[in-house]
């Protein structure tokens, strides 16, 4: 199998970065569990020395995600083609932050995954002295105000979690490079997946995933993947991945590889179900407001149409009522399971204020609009009629 540049994403999820195992011809990469590799003479080996540094199963996953994100890095330049897999999304995030230095200034989206915000402001601000400035990067003027010549890194999420704001990646890249041509641009692409959005094509340097979510998609692996745009960055991230050592294990890499093969068909159903559900909720009297980029009244709708190839499976909405009625609604759901995480085949419901975003200070939550009546759905791939019936029944419990 060649990595033909012209493969579409729906083909890349299956064939991208993959080839039969050379010894047996096995159509799938075996799970190489060995921690170390035998050398013929000191320093004479087949390119594999120790599994933290090199693992063929992990490489297979890394190459696939790199192919999906359309990096320009080739396998001649980097053995895993510019993709790097980590033990979790946070491990990937932590490693990327090591690309900048003690005391450096960075700008980040204000509405971030709670754990990312926690790492920035409760860990790295202390241990690395990072000078982190949060701003609403879905408004280009806000970003232009905080982007300075000494800003070393910009961290974007789009769509954001849980407000579903859309940031203009190409515009951010242009404003950022005008401020500092050497700034590192990172996009957490977890919500969109590389099928819907490819930040490297918009001028970003790094795209990052919690592969725990859509990439693996089956709620049975925690992991993270980073893809970089060029060979120079690949060399730096490869060094850090090995030096820090928060790598993904071979079993998890295999599971994630298996999950990704259905990413395209899963996303089709996620999108369809979420679009139907957003319309259903929008027209329901017990619902105050729905945030979904596929709705024409969403402030980022036109931008999302241009920048993304699908609106995704995440829907946020506000119940007409208080914490007590929201709890009543959550308790009445049967199919939507109350759980953290997102992006898997089963539908999940989350109460951001108490669950995923509890680590965000209450004042910041209020500023961002994360209220007690906010509910976030990760719409799964079940039959959409069943999902709508479940929501309808639970909303009826509010009367
Ligand atoms: C879950 C998530 C993370 C963190 O990933 P883990 O795999 O849980 O460590 C980072 N960013 C986003 C957008 C996420 O949803």
Coordinates of C-alpha atoms and ligand atoms in Angstrom, one line a residue:
X1 CA 0.0 0.0 0.0
X2 CA 1.4 3.4 -0.9
X3 CA 0.6 6.6 0.9
X4 CA -0.8 8.1 -2.3
X5 CA -1.3 11.8 -1.6
X6 CA -4.6 11.7 -3.4
X7 CA -6.4 9.3 -1.0
X8 CA -9.5 10.9 0.5
X9 CA -10.0 10.9 4.3
X10 CA -12.5 8.0 4.1
X11 CA -9.8 5.8 2.5
X12 CA -7.0 7.2 4.7
X13 CA -8.7 6.1 7.9
X14 CA -8.2 2.5 6.6
X15 CA -5.0 2.6 4.5
X16 CA -3.2 5.8 5.6
X17 CA 0.3 5.0 6.9
X18 CA -0.4 1.3 6.8
X19 CA 1.3 -1.6 5.0
X20 CA 1.4 -5.4 5.5
X21 CA 3.8 -6.6 8.2
X22 CA 7.0 -7.4 6.3
X23 CA 7.9 -10.9 7.8
X24 CA 4.5 -12.6 7.5
X25 CA 2.4 -10.4 5.3
X26 CA -0.1 -10.0 8.1
X27 CA -2.6 -7.3 7.0
X28 CA -2.5 -5.6 10.4
X29 CA 0.4 -4.5 12.5
X30 CA 1.0 -7.0 15.3
X31 CA 1.0 -5.7 18.9
X32 CA 4.8 -5.6 19.5
X33 CA 5.0 -5.9 23.3
X34 CA 8.8 -6.1 23.6
X35 CA 10.3 -3.5 25.8
X36 CA 13.7 -3.9 24.1
X37 CA 15.2 -5.1 20.8
X38 CA 18.3 -7.4 20.3
X39 CA 21.3 -5.8 18.7
X40 CA 23.7 -7.7 16.4
X41 CA 26.7 -5.7 17.7
X42 CA 26.7 -2.6 19.8
X43 CA 24.8 0.1 18.0
X44 CA 23.9 -2.3 15.1
X45 CA 20.1 -2.7 15.0
X46 CA 17.1 -2.5 12.7
X47 CA 16.1 1.0 13.8
X48 CA 14.5 -0.2 17.1
X49 CA 16.4 0.0 20.4
X50 CA 13.9 0.5 23.2
X51 CA 10.1 0.8 23.1
X52 CA 9.9 4.2 24.8
X53 CA 11.9 5.5 21.8
X54 CA 10.6 3.2 19.0
X55 CA 7.6 0.8 18.8
X56 CA 6.2 -0.5 15.5
X57 CA 2.6 -0.7 16.7
X58 CA 2.7 2.9 18.0
X59 CA 4.4 4.0 14.8
X60 CA 1.6 2.5 12.7
X61 CA -1.0 4.6 14.7
X62 CA 1.2 7.7 14.6
X63 CA 1.6 7.4 10.8
X64 CA -2.1 7.0 10.3
X65 CA -3.1 10.1 12.3
X66 CA -0.3 12.1 10.6
X67 CA -1.7 11.0 7.2
X68 CA -5.2 12.1 8.3
X69 CA -3.9 15.5 9.4
X70 CA -2.2 15.9 6.0
X71 CA 1.3 16.8 7.3
X72 CA 4.0 17.4 4.8
X73 CA 6.5 15.3 6.9
X74 CA 7.5 12.1 5.1
X75 CA 8.7 8.8 6.5
X76 CA 12.1 9.5 5.1
X77 CA 12.3 12.6 7.3
X78 CA 10.7 11.0 10.4
X79 CA 10.0 7.3 11.1
X80 CA 6.4 7.9 12.1
X81 CA 5.8 10.6 9.5
X82 CA 5.4 13.5 12.0
X83 CA 2.9 11.8 14.3
X84 CA 3.5 11.2 18.0
X85 CA 1.3 9.2 20.4
X86 CA 1.1 9.7 24.1
X87 CA -0.4 8.1 27.2
X88 CA -3.3 10.6 27.3
X89 CA -4.4 13.9 25.7
X90 CA -2.9 15.7 28.7
X91 CA 0.4 13.9 28.3
X92 CA 0.5 15.1 24.7
X93 CA -0.4 18.6 25.9
X94 CA 2.3 18.6 28.6
X95 CA 4.9 17.5 26.1
X96 CA 4.0 20.2 23.6
X97 CA 4.4 22.8 26.3
X98 CA 8.0 21.7 26.7
X99 CA 8.7 23.3 23.3
X100 CA 8.8 26.7 24.9
X101 CA 11.0 27.9 27.7
X102 CA 10.7 28.9 31.3
X103 CA 8.8 32.2 31.7
X104 CA 7.6 32.4 28.1
X105 CA 4.4 34.2 27.3
X106 CA 1.6 32.3 25.7
X107 CA -2.0 33.1 24.6
X108 CA -4.8 30.6 24.9
X109 CA -8.5 30.3 24.1
X110 CA -10.5 31.3 27.2
X111 CA -13.1 28.5 26.7
X112 CA -10.8 25.5 26.9
X113 CA -11.1 21.9 28.0
X114 CA -11.0 22.1 31.8
X115 CA -8.0 19.9 32.2
X116 CA -6.0 21.9 29.7
X117 CA -6.8 25.1 31.5
X118 CA -5.9 23.5 34.8
X119 CA -2.5 22.3 33.4
X120 CA -1.7 25.8 32.1
X121 CA -2.8 27.9 35.2
X122 CA -2.4 25.5 38.1
X123 CA 0.7 23.6 37.1
X124 CA 2.8 25.2 34.4
X125 CA 2.3 28.8 35.6
X126 CA 4.0 27.6 38.8
X127 CA 6.5 25.1 37.6
X128 CA 7.5 26.6 34.3
X129 CA 6.7 30.2 35.0
X130 CA 4.5 30.4 31.9
X131 CA 2.8 33.7 31.4
X132 CA -0.5 32.6 30.1
X133 CA -3.1 35.1 28.7
X134 CA -6.6 33.8 28.1
X135 CA -8.8 35.5 25.5
X136 CA -11.8 34.8 23.4
X137 CA -10.0 33.7 20.2
X138 CA -13.2 33.3 18.3
X139 CA -13.1 37.1 18.0
X140 CA -10.1 38.1 15.8
X141 CA -9.9 41.6 17.3
X142 CA -9.6 40.1 20.9
X143 CA -6.7 37.9 19.7
X144 CA -5.0 40.9 17.9
X145 CA -5.1 42.8 21.2
X146 CA -3.3 40.0 23.2
X147 CA -0.9 38.8 20.5
X148 CA 2.5 40.4 21.1
X149 CA 6.0 40.1 19.6
X150 CA 7.1 38.1 22.6
X151 CA 4.3 35.6 22.5
X152 CA 5.9 32.2 21.9
X153 CA 2.9 30.0 21.7
X154 CA -0.8 30.2 20.8
X155 CA -3.2 27.5 22.0
X156 CA -6.6 27.2 20.2
X157 CA -9.5 24.9 20.5
X158 CA -12.3 25.1 17.9
X159 CA -15.1 24.2 18.3
X160 CA -14.7 25.0 22.0
X161 CA -15.8 23.0 25.0
X162 CA -18.5 23.5 26.1
X163 CA -19.5 26.9 24.5
X164 CA -19.1 25.6 20.9
X165 CA -17.4 28.8 19.8
X166 CA -15.6 28.7 16.4
X167 CA -12.2 30.3 15.9
X168 CA -10.9 31.3 12.5
X169 CA -7.7 29.3 12.2
X170 CA -6.4 31.0 9.0
X171 CA -7.0 34.5 10.5
X172 CA -5.4 33.5 13.8
X173 CA -2.3 32.2 11.9
X174 CA -2.1 35.4 9.9
X175 CA -2.4 37.7 13.0
X176 CA -0.1 35.6 15.0
X177 CA 2.7 35.5 12.4
X178 CA 2.4 39.3 11.9
X179 CA 3.1 39.7 15.6
X180 CA 5.9 37.1 15.8
X181 CA 6.9 35.1 12.8
X182 CA 8.4 32.4 15.0
X183 CA 5.3 31.9 17.2
X184 CA 4.2 28.2 17.6
X185 CA 0.5 27.7 16.7
X186 CA -1.2 24.7 18.3
X187 CA -4.8 23.6 17.7
X188 CA -6.5 21.0 19.9
X189 CA -8.4 19.3 17.2
X190 CA -10.2 16.8 19.4
X191 CA -13.8 18.0 18.8
X192 CA -13.5 18.3 15.1
X193 CA -11.3 15.3 14.2
X194 CA -9.0 15.5 11.1
X195 CA -12.0 14.4 9.0
X196 CA -13.7 17.7 9.7
X197 CA -10.8 20.1 10.2
X198 CA -7.1 20.1 9.4
X199 CA -5.4 22.9 11.2
X200 CA -2.0 22.4 9.4
X201 CA -3.8 23.4 6.2
X202 CA -4.7 26.7 7.8
X203 CA -1.1 27.6 8.7
X204 CA -0.9 25.9 12.2
X205 CA 2.3 24.2 13.3
X206 CA 0.8 21.5 15.5
X207 CA -2.5 19.7 15.8
X208 CA -3.3 17.7 18.9
X209 CA -5.9 15.1 19.9
X210 CA -7.2 13.5 22.9
X211 CA -7.5 10.2 21.0
X212 CA -9.6 9.0 24.0
X213 CA -12.5 10.7 22.2
X214 CA -13.5 10.4 18.5
X215 CA -10.3 8.9 17.1
X216 CA -10.6 5.8 19.3
X217 CA -14.3 6.3 19.7
X218 CA -15.2 3.3 21.9
X219 CA -14.6 4.6 25.5
X220 CA -12.0 1.9 26.1
X221 CA -8.6 3.7 25.7
X222 CA -7.1 6.9 27.0
X223 CA -4.5 8.5 24.7
X224 CA -3.2 11.5 22.9
X225 CA -1.7 12.2 19.5
X226 CA 0.3 15.1 18.2
X227 CA 1.0 15.8 14.5
X228 CA 3.5 18.5 13.4
X229 CA 3.8 20.3 10.1
X230 CA 7.5 19.9 9.2
X231 CA 10.6 17.8 9.8
X232 CA 12.3 20.3 12.1
X233 CA 9.4 20.3 14.5
X234 CA 9.2 16.5 14.2
X235 CA 12.8 16.2 15.4
X236 CA 12.1 18.4 18.4
X237 CA 8.9 16.6 19.4
X238 CA 10.5 13.2 18.8
X239 CA 13.3 14.2 21.2
X240 CA 10.8 15.4 23.8
X241 CA 8.5 12.3 23.5
X242 CA 11.5 10.1 24.2
X243 CA 13.1 12.3 26.8
X244 CA 9.9 12.8 28.8
X245 CA 8.6 9.3 28.2
X246 CA 4.8 9.7 28.5
X247 CA 4.3 7.4 25.5
X248 CA 1.3 5.4 24.4
X249 CA 1.6 1.6 25.0
X250 CA 1.4 -0.9 22.2
X251 CA -2.0 -2.3 23.2
X252 CA -3.6 1.1 23.3
X253 CA -2.0 2.0 20.0
X254 CA -3.5 -1.1 18.4
X255 CA -7.0 -0.5 19.9
X256 CA -6.9 3.1 18.7
X257 CA -5.8 2.0 15.2
X258 CA -8.7 -0.3 15.1
X259 CA -11.1 2.4 16.2
X260 CA -9.9 4.9 13.6
X261 CA -10.8 2.6 10.7
X262 CA -14.5 3.4 11.3
X263 CA -14.0 7.1 12.0
X264 CA -15.5 8.2 8.7
X265 CA -18.6 6.2 9.0
X266 CA -19.0 7.0 12.7
X267 CA -18.7 10.8 12.1
X268 CA -21.4 10.6 9.4
X269 CA -23.8 9.2 12.0
X270 CA -22.6 11.5 14.8
X271 CA -23.2 14.5 12.5
X272 CA -26.6 13.4 11.3
X273 CA -27.8 12.6 14.9
X274 CA -26.4 15.8 16.3
X275 CA -28.0 17.9 13.6
X276 CA -31.4 16.3 14.1
X277 CA -31.1 16.7 17.9
X278 CA -30.1 20.3 17.7
X279 CA -33.2 21.1 15.6
X280 CA -35.4 19.1 18.0
X281 CA -34.0 20.9 21.1
X282 CA -34.2 24.3 19.4
X283 CA -38.0 23.9 18.9
X284 CA -38.7 22.5 22.4
X285 CA -40.3 24.9 24.8
X286 CA -38.3 23.6 27.8
X287 CA -35.1 24.6 26.1
X288 CA -33.8 28.1 26.3
X289 CA -30.9 28.0 23.9
X290 CA -29.0 25.5 21.8
X291 CA -25.3 25.8 20.8
X292 CA -24.4 23.8 17.7
X293 CA -22.3 25.1 14.8
X294 CA -24.6 23.5 12.3
X295 CA -27.5 25.8 13.3
X296 CA -27.8 28.8 11.0
X297 CA -28.2 31.2 13.9
X298 CA -25.0 30.0 15.6
X299 CA -22.5 33.0 15.5
X300 CA -19.8 30.8 14.0
X301 CA -22.0 29.0 11.5
X302 CA -20.7 30.6 8.3
X303 CA -17.1 30.2 9.4
X304 CA -17.7 26.6 10.4
X305 CA -19.1 26.0 6.9
X306 CA -15.9 27.3 5.4
X307 CA -13.4 25.8 7.8
X308 CA -15.0 22.4 8.6
X309 CA -16.3 19.5 6.6
X310 CA -18.9 18.6 9.2
X311 CA -20.4 20.1 12.3
X312 CA -19.7 17.1 14.6
X313 CA -21.5 15.3 17.4
X314 CA -21.3 17.8 20.3
X315 CA -24.4 19.8 21.2
X316 CA -24.6 22.2 24.2
X317 CA -28.0 23.5 25.4
X318 CA -29.6 25.4 28.3
X319 CA -32.6 24.2 30.1
X320 CA -35.3 26.7 31.1
X321 CA -34.9 26.3 34.8
X322 CA -32.4 26.0 37.7
X323 CA -30.0 23.4 39.0
X324 CA -32.8 21.4 40.5
X325 CA -34.8 21.1 37.2
X326 CA -31.5 20.4 35.3
X327 CA -30.9 17.5 37.7
X328 CA -34.4 16.3 37.2
X329 CA -33.8 16.2 33.5
X330 CA -30.5 14.4 33.8
X331 CA -32.1 11.8 36.1
X332 CA -34.9 11.1 33.7
X333 CA -32.6 10.2 30.7
X334 CA -32.3 6.5 30.0
X335 CA -30.1 6.2 26.9
X336 CA -27.8 9.2 27.4
X337 CA -25.5 8.1 30.1
X338 CA -24.3 10.7 32.7
X339 CA -20.5 10.6 32.3
X340 CA -17.4 12.7 31.5
X341 CA -15.7 12.2 28.2
X342 CA -17.1 12.4 24.7
X343 CA -16.8 11.2 21.1
X344 CA -17.6 7.6 21.6
X345 CA -20.3 5.4 20.0
X346 CA -22.6 5.7 23.0
X347 CA -24.4 8.9 23.8
X348 CA -23.3 10.7 26.9
X349 CA -24.6 13.7 28.8
X350 CA -22.5 16.0 31.0
X351 CA -23.2 18.8 33.4
X352 CA -20.1 21.0 32.7
X353 CA -20.5 23.2 35.9
X354 CA -20.3 20.2 38.2
X355 CA -18.4 17.7 36.1
X356 CA -15.9 18.4 33.3
X357 CA -15.4 22.1 34.2
X358 CA -15.5 21.9 38.0
X359 CA -11.8 22.7 38.0
X360 CA -12.5 26.1 36.3
X361 CA -13.0 28.7 39.0
X362 CA -16.7 29.7 39.5
X363 CA -16.1 33.3 38.5
X364 CA -14.4 32.2 35.2
X365 CA -17.3 29.8 34.6
X366 CA -19.8 32.6 35.0
X367 CA -17.7 34.8 32.6
X368 CA -17.7 32.1 30.0
X369 CA -21.4 31.4 30.4
X370 CA -21.1 27.9 31.9
X371 CA -24.3 28.1 34.0
X372 CA -26.1 25.5 36.2
X373 CA -28.7 24.9 33.5
X374 CA -26.1 24.1 30.9
X375 CA -26.1 20.6 29.5
X376 CA -23.6 19.1 27.1
X377 CA -24.4 16.2 24.9
X378 CA -22.0 13.9 23.2
X379 CA -24.3 12.5 20.6
X380 CA -23.5 8.9 19.8
X381 CA -24.3 6.7 16.8
X382 CA -27.4 5.0 18.1
X383 CA -30.6 5.2 16.1
X384 CA -31.5 9.0 16.2
X385 CA -35.2 8.3 16.8
X386 CA -34.4 6.6 20.1
X387 CA -32.1 9.4 21.1
X388 CA -34.8 12.1 20.4
X389 CA -37.4 10.0 22.3
X390 CA -35.1 9.8 25.3
X391 CA -34.6 13.6 25.3
X392 CA -38.3 14.2 24.8
X393 CA -39.2 12.0 27.7
X394 CA -36.6 13.6 30.0
X395 CA -37.7 17.2 29.0
X396 CA -41.3 16.2 29.7
X397 CA -40.2 15.4 33.3
X398 CA -39.6 19.2 33.7
X399 CA -43.3 20.1 33.6
Ligands
LIG1 C1 -10.5 15.0 26.8 C2 -9.8 16.2 26.3 C3 -8.5 16.5 26.5 C4 -7.7 15.6 27.5 O1 -7.4 14.4 27.0 P1 -7.2 13.1 27.9 O2 -7.1 12.0 26.9 O3 -8.4 12.9 28.8 O4 -6.0 13.3 28.8 C5 -7.9 17.6 25.9 N1 -8.6 18.4 25.1 C6 -9.9 18.1 24.8 C7 -10.7 19.0 23.8 C8 -10.6 17.0 25.4 O5 -11.9 16.8 25.1

